[in-house]
Amino acid sequence: MNATSTGALLLCRADPDAVAAPARLLREHVVLAPAGADWSVLVPEGRPWLDGSEPVERIATGWATALAVGAPWPVIALWWDGERAGHTLAYGFRRPVDYTWLADGTPVGMDEAMLTLADRLGLDPVMDVQDLQALTRPDPDADARARLLGLVAVLARLGLELPPGVQPGEATTHLRAAAQAHPDARSVEGHGWRDAVRAELSVPDGPLARLPRVLAGLQVAVGMPLLAWALSRRPPSPGWVTAGALLTLQGAAGLAYERLRTGERRPEP
């Protein structure tokens, strides 16, 4: 895999204020910018794949899963390298769906993935699905980058509007510079779970504040085994380590918040 032709974009169907706190848990320097009405784009620095420790597809999928778990909005990861390109849709606790093309645009994914993407995003079941299905058919004039651009064009009907110069297939340095040029862009550094949890709990209407105790407990129950599995791999999988850690820590923070909130409602003796 050629790291210089490798990159990823994370598209979140939420405004940047909602995305900023969970983005810190990725432990990656990212540029966060608005990307249309109720959309945000995250442009990662790409350290995990630049050092060759993990394929970009696996890292991007882990990041998308981590961002989407426990959140009321979906995340779409667009990724590419010198040999392939594709996307992954993550949405809550549902199984992520993905599709892949070879560098020359040859489809190698399952057609059902596009139907699931359309259904989960609320796309038009006729016109939009037809355009998505066209991306799964052979086309000698469409390489992998053209396929990703076609997907972005369909998502534009839901309000996605990437900042100028931020397009899949471009070099990471160019993408980050273009995203930073947006007047409302911000840099988010991966300080870790303490800062993210503190930021999340400080927002009264944040995602965790709305999660019931049972969902927070489920996050912990799913996250801990996932984290243990990811750490047991040799070498450990950065993307899935992040997903497991985020699940566990979001659940723990949710339980703590519910405990505090319940305590505040109790009358003093």
mmCIF file of N, CA, C and O in Angstrom, residues 17-96:
data_model
loop_
_atom_site.group_PDB
_atom_site.id
_atom_site.type_symbol
_atom_site.label_atom_id
_atom_site.label_comp_id
_atom_site.label_asym_id
_atom_site.label_seq_id
_atom_site.Cartn_x
_atom_site.Cartn_y
_atom_site.Cartn_z
ATOM 1 N N ASP A 17 -20.450 21.059 16.548
ATOM 2 C CA ASP A 17 -20.488 21.109 18.007
ATOM 3 C C ASP A 17 -20.799 19.747 18.613
ATOM 4 O O ASP A 17 -20.289 19.390 19.674
ATOM 5 N N ALA A 18 -21.665 18.971 17.945
ATOM 6 C CA ALA A 18 -22.009 17.643 18.447
ATOM 7 C C ALA A 18 -20.889 16.640 18.195
ATOM 8 O O ALA A 18 -20.722 15.680 18.947
ATOM 9 N N VAL A 19 -20.114 16.861 17.147
ATOM 10 C CA VAL A 19 -19.080 15.909 16.754
ATOM 11 C C VAL A 19 -17.776 16.129 17.513
ATOM 12 O O VAL A 19 -16.998 15.189 17.721
ATOM 13 N N ALA A 20 -17.527 17.356 17.962
ATOM 14 C CA ALA A 20 -16.217 17.701 18.521
ATOM 15 C C ALA A 20 -15.833 16.827 19.712
ATOM 16 O O ALA A 20 -14.688 16.366 19.814
ATOM 17 N N ALA A 21 -16.772 16.594 20.636
ATOM 18 C CA ALA A 21 -16.428 15.838 21.846
ATOM 19 C C ALA A 21 -16.057 14.390 21.545
ATOM 20 O O ALA A 21 -14.979 13.931 21.947
ATOM 21 N N PRO A 22 -16.889 13.610 20.831
ATOM 22 C CA PRO A 22 -16.475 12.239 20.538
ATOM 23 C C PRO A 22 -15.253 12.149 19.644
ATOM 24 O O PRO A 22 -14.516 11.169 19.698
ATOM 25 N N ALA A 23 -14.995 13.178 18.814
ATOM 26 C CA ALA A 23 -13.824 13.148 17.934
ATOM 27 C C ALA A 23 -12.526 13.124 18.732
ATOM 28 O O ALA A 23 -11.512 12.601 18.259
ATOM 29 N N ARG A 24 -12.549 13.665 19.941
ATOM 30 C CA ARG A 24 -11.335 13.656 20.763
ATOM 31 C C ARG A 24 -10.898 12.240 21.129
ATOM 32 O O ARG A 24 -9.730 11.977 21.370
ATOM 33 N N LEU A 25 -11.864 11.322 21.194
ATOM 34 C CA LEU A 25 -11.544 9.959 21.582
ATOM 35 C C LEU A 25 -10.852 9.170 20.483
ATOM 36 O O LEU A 25 -10.382 8.056 20.724
ATOM 37 N N LEU A 26 -10.775 9.705 19.282
ATOM 38 C CA LEU A 26 -10.081 9.009 18.216
ATOM 39 C C LEU A 26 -8.574 8.998 18.436
ATOM 40 O O LEU A 26 -7.860 8.246 17.782
ATOM 41 N N ARG A 27 -8.100 9.829 19.337
ATOM 42 C CA ARG A 27 -6.659 9.939 19.616
ATOM 43 C C ARG A 27 -5.887 10.210 18.322
ATOM 44 O O ARG A 27 -4.806 9.657 18.087
ATOM 45 N N GLU A 28 -6.432 11.078 17.524
ATOM 46 C CA GLU A 28 -5.849 11.439 16.236
ATOM 47 C C GLU A 28 -6.085 12.928 16.023
ATOM 48 O O GLU A 28 -7.147 13.458 16.364
ATOM 49 N N HIS A 29 -5.087 13.629 15.489
ATOM 50 C CA HIS A 29 -5.280 15.032 15.157
ATOM 51 C C HIS A 29 -6.164 15.124 13.914
ATOM 52 O O HIS A 29 -5.819 14.567 12.861
ATOM 53 N N VAL A 30 -7.292 15.799 14.021
ATOM 54 C CA VAL A 30 -8.211 15.920 12.899
ATOM 55 C C VAL A 30 -8.604 17.375 12.714
ATOM 56 O O VAL A 30 -8.553 18.181 13.650
ATOM 57 N N VAL A 31 -8.978 17.702 11.493
ATOM 58 C CA VAL A 31 -9.589 18.995 11.194
ATOM 59 C C VAL A 31 -11.081 18.756 11.064
ATOM 60 O O VAL A 31 -11.519 17.893 10.297
ATOM 61 N N LEU A 32 -11.870 19.489 11.831
ATOM 62 C CA LEU A 32 -13.324 19.371 11.837
ATOM 63 C C LEU A 32 -13.918 20.618 11.199
ATOM 64 O O LEU A 32 -13.606 21.737 11.596
ATOM 65 N N ALA A 33 -14.767 20.413 10.194
ATOM 66 C CA ALA A 33 -15.356 21.552 9.489
ATOM 67 C C ALA A 33 -16.804 21.258 9.136
ATOM 68 O O ALA A 33 -17.183 20.094 8.944
ATOM 69 N N PRO A 34 -17.636 22.307 9.043
ATOM 70 C CA PRO A 34 -19.011 22.103 8.558
ATOM 71 C C PRO A 34 -18.991 21.590 7.123
ATOM 72 O O PRO A 34 -18.092 21.929 6.337
ATOM 73 N N ALA A 35 -19.987 20.769 6.788
ATOM 74 C CA ALA A 35 -20.053 20.205 5.433
ATOM 75 C C ALA A 35 -21.491 20.223 4.939
ATOM 76 O O ALA A 35 -22.039 19.211 4.510
ATOM 77 N N GLY A 36 -22.124 21.391 5.029
ATOM 78 C CA GLY A 36 -23.510 21.514 4.614
ATOM 79 C C GLY A 36 -24.442 21.530 5.804
ATOM 80 O O GLY A 36 -24.014 21.515 6.963
ATOM 81 N N ALA A 37 -25.741 21.557 5.525
ATOM 82 C CA ALA A 37 -26.746 21.623 6.580
ATOM 83 C C ALA A 37 -26.731 20.345 7.410
ATOM 84 O O ALA A 37 -27.001 19.252 6.888
ATOM 85 N N ASP A 38 -26.395 20.479 8.692
ATOM 86 C CA ASP A 38 -26.384 19.346 9.628
ATOM 87 C C ASP A 38 -25.401 18.255 9.233
ATOM 88 O O ASP A 38 -25.616 17.077 9.525
ATOM 89 N N TRP A 39 -24.298 18.631 8.590
ATOM 90 C CA TRP A 39 -23.225 17.696 8.263
ATOM 91 C C TRP A 39 -21.895 18.267 8.717
ATOM 92 O O TRP A 39 -21.704 19.490 8.737
ATOM 93 N N SER A 40 -20.976 17.376 9.066
ATOM 94 C CA SER A 40 -19.605 17.758 9.400
ATOM 95 C C SER A 40 -18.659 16.801 8.694
ATOM 96 O O SER A 40 -19.014 15.660 8.388
ATOM 97 N N VAL A 41 -17.445 17.263 8.454
ATOM 98 C CA VAL A 41 -16.413 16.397 7.892
ATOM 99 C C VAL A 41 -15.196 16.431 8.804
ATOM 100 O O VAL A 41 -14.810 17.482 9.311
ATOM 101 N N LEU A 42 -14.630 15.262 9.047
ATOM 102 C CA LEU A 42 -13.396 15.129 9.807
ATOM 103 C C LEU A 42 -12.295 14.683 8.849
ATOM 104 O O LEU A 42 -12.447 13.680 8.146
ATOM 105 N N VAL A 43 -11.200 15.439 8.834
ATOM 106 C CA VAL A 43 -10.046 15.079 8.009
ATOM 107 C C VAL A 43 -8.923 14.656 8.946
ATOM 108 O O VAL A 43 -8.310 15.492 9.606
ATOM 109 N N PRO A 44 -8.635 13.373 9.046
ATOM 110 C CA PRO A 44 -7.601 12.903 9.971
ATOM 111 C C PRO A 44 -6.198 13.099 9.412
ATOM 112 O O PRO A 44 -5.996 13.185 8.198
ATOM 113 N N GLU A 45 -5.253 13.158 10.330
ATOM 114 C CA GLU A 45 -3.845 13.289 9.954
ATOM 115 C C GLU A 45 -3.332 12.008 9.298
ATOM 116 O O GLU A 45 -2.462 12.044 8.431
ATOM 117 N N GLY A 46 -3.840 10.858 9.742
ATOM 118 C CA GLY A 46 -3.493 9.599 9.100
ATOM 119 C C GLY A 46 -2.262 8.915 9.632
ATOM 120 O O GLY A 46 -1.635 8.111 8.928
ATOM 121 N N ARG A 47 -1.905 9.184 10.879
ATOM 122 C CA ARG A 47 -0.693 8.555 11.426
ATOM 123 C C ARG A 47 -0.727 7.026 11.395
ATOM 124 O O ARG A 47 0.286 6.397 11.079
ATOM 125 N N PRO A 48 -1.865 6.362 11.725
ATOM 126 C CA PRO A 48 -1.849 4.889 11.751
ATOM 127 C C PRO A 48 -1.509 4.240 10.417
ATOM 128 O O PRO A 48 -0.856 3.204 10.388
ATOM 129 N N TRP A 49 -1.971 4.813 9.305
ATOM 130 C CA TRP A 49 -1.638 4.179 8.036
ATOM 131 C C TRP A 49 -0.349 4.731 7.435
ATOM 132 O O TRP A 49 0.297 4.078 6.624
ATOM 133 N N LEU A 50 0.079 5.914 7.851
ATOM 134 C CA LEU A 50 1.342 6.445 7.350
ATOM 135 C C LEU A 50 2.520 5.610 7.834
ATOM 136 O O LEU A 50 3.529 5.472 7.136
ATOM 137 N N ASP A 51 2.406 5.038 9.050
ATOM 138 C CA ASP A 51 3.489 4.192 9.547
ATOM 139 C C ASP A 51 3.306 2.728 9.143
ATOM 140 O O ASP A 51 4.115 1.868 9.527
ATOM 141 N N GLY A 52 2.249 2.448 8.369
ATOM 142 C CA GLY A 52 2.053 1.108 7.842
ATOM 143 C C GLY A 52 1.576 0.083 8.839
ATOM 144 O O GLY A 52 1.603 -1.118 8.561
ATOM 145 N N SER A 53 1.082 0.526 10.009
ATOM 146 C CA SER A 53 0.695 -0.426 11.052
ATOM 147 C C SER A 53 -0.657 -1.077 10.781
ATOM 148 O O SER A 53 -0.937 -2.154 11.308
ATOM 149 N N GLU A 54 -1.498 -0.439 9.962
ATOM 150 C CA GLU A 54 -2.848 -0.951 9.759
ATOM 151 C C GLU A 54 -3.384 -0.432 8.425
ATOM 152 O O GLU A 54 -3.137 0.710 8.043
ATOM 153 N N PRO A 55 -4.141 -1.258 7.689
ATOM 154 C CA PRO A 55 -4.738 -0.773 6.434
ATOM 155 C C PRO A 55 -5.727 0.361 6.703
ATOM 156 O O PRO A 55 -6.433 0.361 7.711
ATOM 157 N N VAL A 56 -5.794 1.313 5.789
ATOM 158 C CA VAL A 56 -6.657 2.467 5.981
ATOM 159 C C VAL A 56 -8.120 2.055 6.090
ATOM 160 O O VAL A 56 -8.897 2.662 6.834
ATOM 161 N N GLU A 57 -8.528 1.015 5.361
ATOM 162 C CA GLU A 57 -9.912 0.564 5.417
ATOM 163 C C GLU A 57 -10.303 0.164 6.835
ATOM 164 O O GLU A 57 -11.362 0.540 7.340
ATOM 165 N N ARG A 58 -9.441 -0.594 7.500
ATOM 166 C CA ARG A 58 -9.744 -1.069 8.839
ATOM 167 C C ARG A 58 -9.753 0.081 9.848
ATOM 168 O O ARG A 58 -10.589 0.147 10.742
ATOM 169 N N ILE A 59 -8.814 1.001 9.687
ATOM 170 C CA ILE A 59 -8.747 2.142 10.599
ATOM 171 C C ILE A 59 -9.984 3.021 10.443
ATOM 172 O O ILE A 59 -10.618 3.422 11.426
ATOM 173 N N ALA A 60 -10.329 3.351 9.192
ATOM 174 C CA ALA A 60 -11.484 4.215 8.937
ATOM 175 C C ALA A 60 -12.772 3.578 9.440
ATOM 176 O O ALA A 60 -13.644 4.265 10.002
ATOM 177 N N THR A 61 -12.908 2.262 9.275
ATOM 178 C CA THR A 61 -14.097 1.570 9.762
ATOM 179 C C THR A 61 -14.170 1.625 11.278
ATOM 180 O O THR A 61 -15.241 1.863 11.851
ATOM 181 N N GLY A 62 -13.051 1.417 11.948
ATOM 182 C CA GLY A 62 -13.036 1.508 13.408
ATOM 183 C C GLY A 62 -13.378 2.897 13.903
ATOM 184 O O GLY A 62 -14.137 3.059 14.863
ATOM 185 N N TRP A 63 -12.848 3.914 13.236
ATOM 186 C CA TRP A 63 -13.156 5.284 13.632
ATOM 187 C C TRP A 63 -14.636 5.608 13.423
ATOM 188 O O TRP A 63 -15.259 6.231 14.286
ATOM 189 N N ALA A 64 -15.178 5.212 12.280
ATOM 190 C CA ALA A 64 -16.592 5.477 12.015
ATOM 191 C C ALA A 64 -17.469 4.788 13.051
ATOM 192 O O ALA A 64 -18.440 5.374 13.560
ATOM 193 N N THR A 65 -17.145 3.552 13.376
ATOM 194 C CA THR A 65 -17.908 2.817 14.385
ATOM 195 C C THR A 65 -17.823 3.507 15.732
ATOM 196 O O THR A 65 -18.831 3.646 16.447
ATOM 197 N N ALA A 66 -16.626 3.954 16.099
ATOM 198 C CA ALA A 66 -16.441 4.622 17.379
ATOM 199 C C ALA A 66 -17.247 5.908 17.470
ATOM 200 O O ALA A 66 -17.858 6.207 18.504
ATOM 201 N N LEU A 67 -17.281 6.678 16.387
ATOM 202 C CA LEU A 67 -18.015 7.940 16.394
ATOM 203 C C LEU A 67 -19.523 7.733 16.425
ATOM 204 O O LEU A 67 -20.259 8.536 17.002
ATOM 205 N N ALA A 68 -19.997 6.656 15.791
ATOM 206 C CA ALA A 68 -21.439 6.462 15.635
ATOM 207 C C ALA A 68 -22.092 5.785 16.824
ATOM 208 O O ALA A 68 -23.294 5.971 17.061
ATOM 209 N N VAL A 69 -21.348 4.991 17.575
ATOM 210 C CA VAL A 69 -21.939 4.241 18.682
ATOM 211 C C VAL A 69 -22.455 5.201 19.756
ATOM 212 O O VAL A 69 -21.740 6.074 20.222
ATOM 213 N N GLY A 70 -23.692 5.043 20.111
ATOM 214 C CA GLY A 70 -24.277 5.889 21.147
ATOM 215 C C GLY A 70 -24.689 7.261 20.678
ATOM 216 O O GLY A 70 -25.204 8.053 21.461
ATOM 217 N N ALA A 71 -24.450 7.576 19.408
ATOM 218 C CA ALA A 71 -24.825 8.885 18.879
ATOM 219 C C ALA A 71 -26.113 8.746 18.060
ATOM 220 O O ALA A 71 -26.377 7.695 17.486
ATOM 221 N N PRO A 72 -26.899 9.810 17.984
ATOM 222 C CA PRO A 72 -28.155 9.739 17.230
ATOM 223 C C PRO A 72 -27.979 10.043 15.749
ATOM 224 O O PRO A 72 -28.954 10.329 15.064
ATOM 225 N N TRP A 73 -26.741 10.009 15.259
ATOM 226 C CA TRP A 73 -26.502 10.331 13.857
ATOM 227 C C TRP A 73 -25.526 9.329 13.234
ATOM 228 O O TRP A 73 -24.706 8.719 13.918
ATOM 229 N N PRO A 74 -25.629 9.126 11.903
ATOM 230 C CA PRO A 74 -24.754 8.173 11.214
ATOM 231 C C PRO A 74 -23.407 8.797 10.861
ATOM 232 O O PRO A 74 -23.252 10.019 10.809
ATOM 233 N N VAL A 75 -22.440 7.922 10.597
ATOM 234 C CA VAL A 75 -21.102 8.332 10.167
ATOM 235 C C VAL A 75 -20.741 7.510 8.930
ATOM 236 O O VAL A 75 -20.921 6.292 8.906
ATOM 237 N N ILE A 76 -20.243 8.192 7.916
ATOM 238 C CA ILE A 76 -19.806 7.520 6.689
ATOM 239 C C ILE A 76 -18.315 7.756 6.524
ATOM 240 O O ILE A 76 -17.861 8.911 6.461
ATOM 241 N N ALA A 77 -17.543 6.697 6.491
ATOM 242 C CA ALA A 77 -16.106 6.791 6.250
ATOM 243 C C ALA A 77 -15.837 6.552 4.770
ATOM 244 O O ALA A 77 -16.267 5.539 4.213
ATOM 245 N N LEU A 78 -15.164 7.490 4.132
ATOM 246 C CA LEU A 78 -14.670 7.310 2.773
ATOM 247 C C LEU A 78 -13.172 7.068 2.869
ATOM 248 O O LEU A 78 -12.463 7.829 3.529
ATOM 249 N N TRP A 79 -12.659 6.033 2.228
ATOM 250 C CA TRP A 79 -11.241 5.704 2.322
ATOM 251 C C TRP A 79 -10.704 5.280 0.969
ATOM 252 O O TRP A 79 -11.453 4.854 0.092
ATOM 253 N N TRP A 80 -9.406 5.403 0.797
ATOM 254 C CA TRP A 80 -8.779 5.020 -0.465
ATOM 255 C C TRP A 80 -7.288 4.772 -0.239
ATOM 256 O O TRP A 80 -6.680 5.309 0.683
ATOM 257 N N ASP A 81 -6.726 3.903 -1.073
ATOM 258 C CA ASP A 81 -5.286 3.702 -1.107
ATOM 259 C C ASP A 81 -4.878 3.437 -2.546
ATOM 260 O O ASP A 81 -5.658 3.690 -3.477
ATOM 261 N N GLY A 82 -3.689 2.942 -2.764
ATOM 262 C CA GLY A 82 -3.220 2.756 -4.130
ATOM 263 C C GLY A 82 -3.877 1.621 -4.871
ATOM 264 O O GLY A 82 -3.753 1.519 -6.098
ATOM 265 N N GLU A 83 -4.601 0.761 -4.161
ATOM 266 C CA GLU A 83 -5.175 -0.425 -4.781
ATOM 267 C C GLU A 83 -6.701 -0.460 -4.777
ATOM 268 O O GLU A 83 -7.305 -1.061 -5.660
ATOM 269 N N ARG A 84 -7.304 0.184 -3.788
ATOM 270 C CA ARG A 84 -8.755 0.097 -3.638
ATOM 271 C C ARG A 84 -9.298 1.394 -3.051
ATOM 272 O O ARG A 84 -8.549 2.270 -2.618
ATOM 273 N N ALA A 85 -10.625 1.489 -3.010
ATOM 274 C CA ALA A 85 -11.311 2.584 -2.334
ATOM 275 C C ALA A 85 -12.675 2.068 -1.916
ATOM 276 O O ALA A 85 -13.165 1.058 -2.434
ATOM 277 N N GLY A 86 -13.288 2.755 -0.960
ATOM 278 C CA GLY A 86 -14.602 2.304 -0.531
ATOM 279 C C GLY A 86 -15.198 3.199 0.529
ATOM 280 O O GLY A 86 -14.675 4.279 0.823
ATOM 281 N N HIS A 87 -16.294 2.736 1.087
ATOM 282 C CA HIS A 87 -16.963 3.487 2.140
ATOM 283 C C HIS A 87 -17.517 2.510 3.173
ATOM 284 O O HIS A 87 -17.760 1.336 2.882
ATOM 285 N N THR A 88 -17.702 3.015 4.379
ATOM 286 C CA THR A 88 -18.342 2.265 5.461
ATOM 287 C C THR A 88 -19.372 3.164 6.118
ATOM 288 O O THR A 88 -19.069 4.314 6.448
ATOM 289 N N LEU A 89 -20.576 2.663 6.296
ATOM 290 C CA LEU A 89 -21.624 3.374 7.022
ATOM 291 C C LEU A 89 -21.770 2.754 8.397
ATOM 292 O O LEU A 89 -22.009 1.543 8.528
ATOM 293 N N ALA A 90 -21.613 3.572 9.430
ATOM 294 C CA ALA A 90 -21.826 3.129 10.815
ATOM 295 C C ALA A 90 -22.964 3.949 11.393
ATOM 296 O O ALA A 90 -23.030 5.169 11.200
ATOM 297 N N TYR A 91 -23.859 3.263 12.134
ATOM 298 C CA TYR A 91 -25.030 3.953 12.679
ATOM 299 C C TYR A 91 -25.442 3.230 13.961
ATOM 300 O O TYR A 91 -26.045 2.168 13.923
ATOM 301 N N GLY A 92 -25.130 3.819 15.104
ATOM 302 C CA GLY A 92 -25.498 3.233 16.386
ATOM 303 C C GLY A 92 -24.905 1.852 16.565
ATOM 304 O O GLY A 92 -23.753 1.583 16.232
ATOM 305 N N PHE A 93 -25.725 0.930 17.097
ATOM 306 C CA PHE A 93 -25.274 -0.434 17.341
ATOM 307 C C PHE A 93 -25.531 -1.362 16.152
ATOM 308 O O PHE A 93 -25.287 -2.562 16.238
ATOM 309 N N ARG A 94 -26.008 -0.814 15.052
ATOM 310 C CA ARG A 94 -26.252 -1.652 13.886
ATOM 311 C C ARG A 94 -24.926 -2.088 13.267
ATOM 312 O O ARG A 94 -23.914 -1.413 13.388
ATOM 313 N N ARG A 95 -24.988 -3.217 12.598
ATOM 314 C CA ARG A 95 -23.782 -3.719 11.940
ATOM 315 C C ARG A 95 -23.358 -2.752 10.835
ATOM 316 O O ARG A 95 -24.162 -2.391 9.978
ATOM 317 N N PRO A 96 -22.092 -2.304 10.818
ATOM 318 C CA PRO A 96 -21.642 -1.417 9.744
ATOM 319 C C PRO A 96 -21.773 -2.099 8.386
ATOM 320 O O PRO A 96 -21.635 -3.314 8.261
#
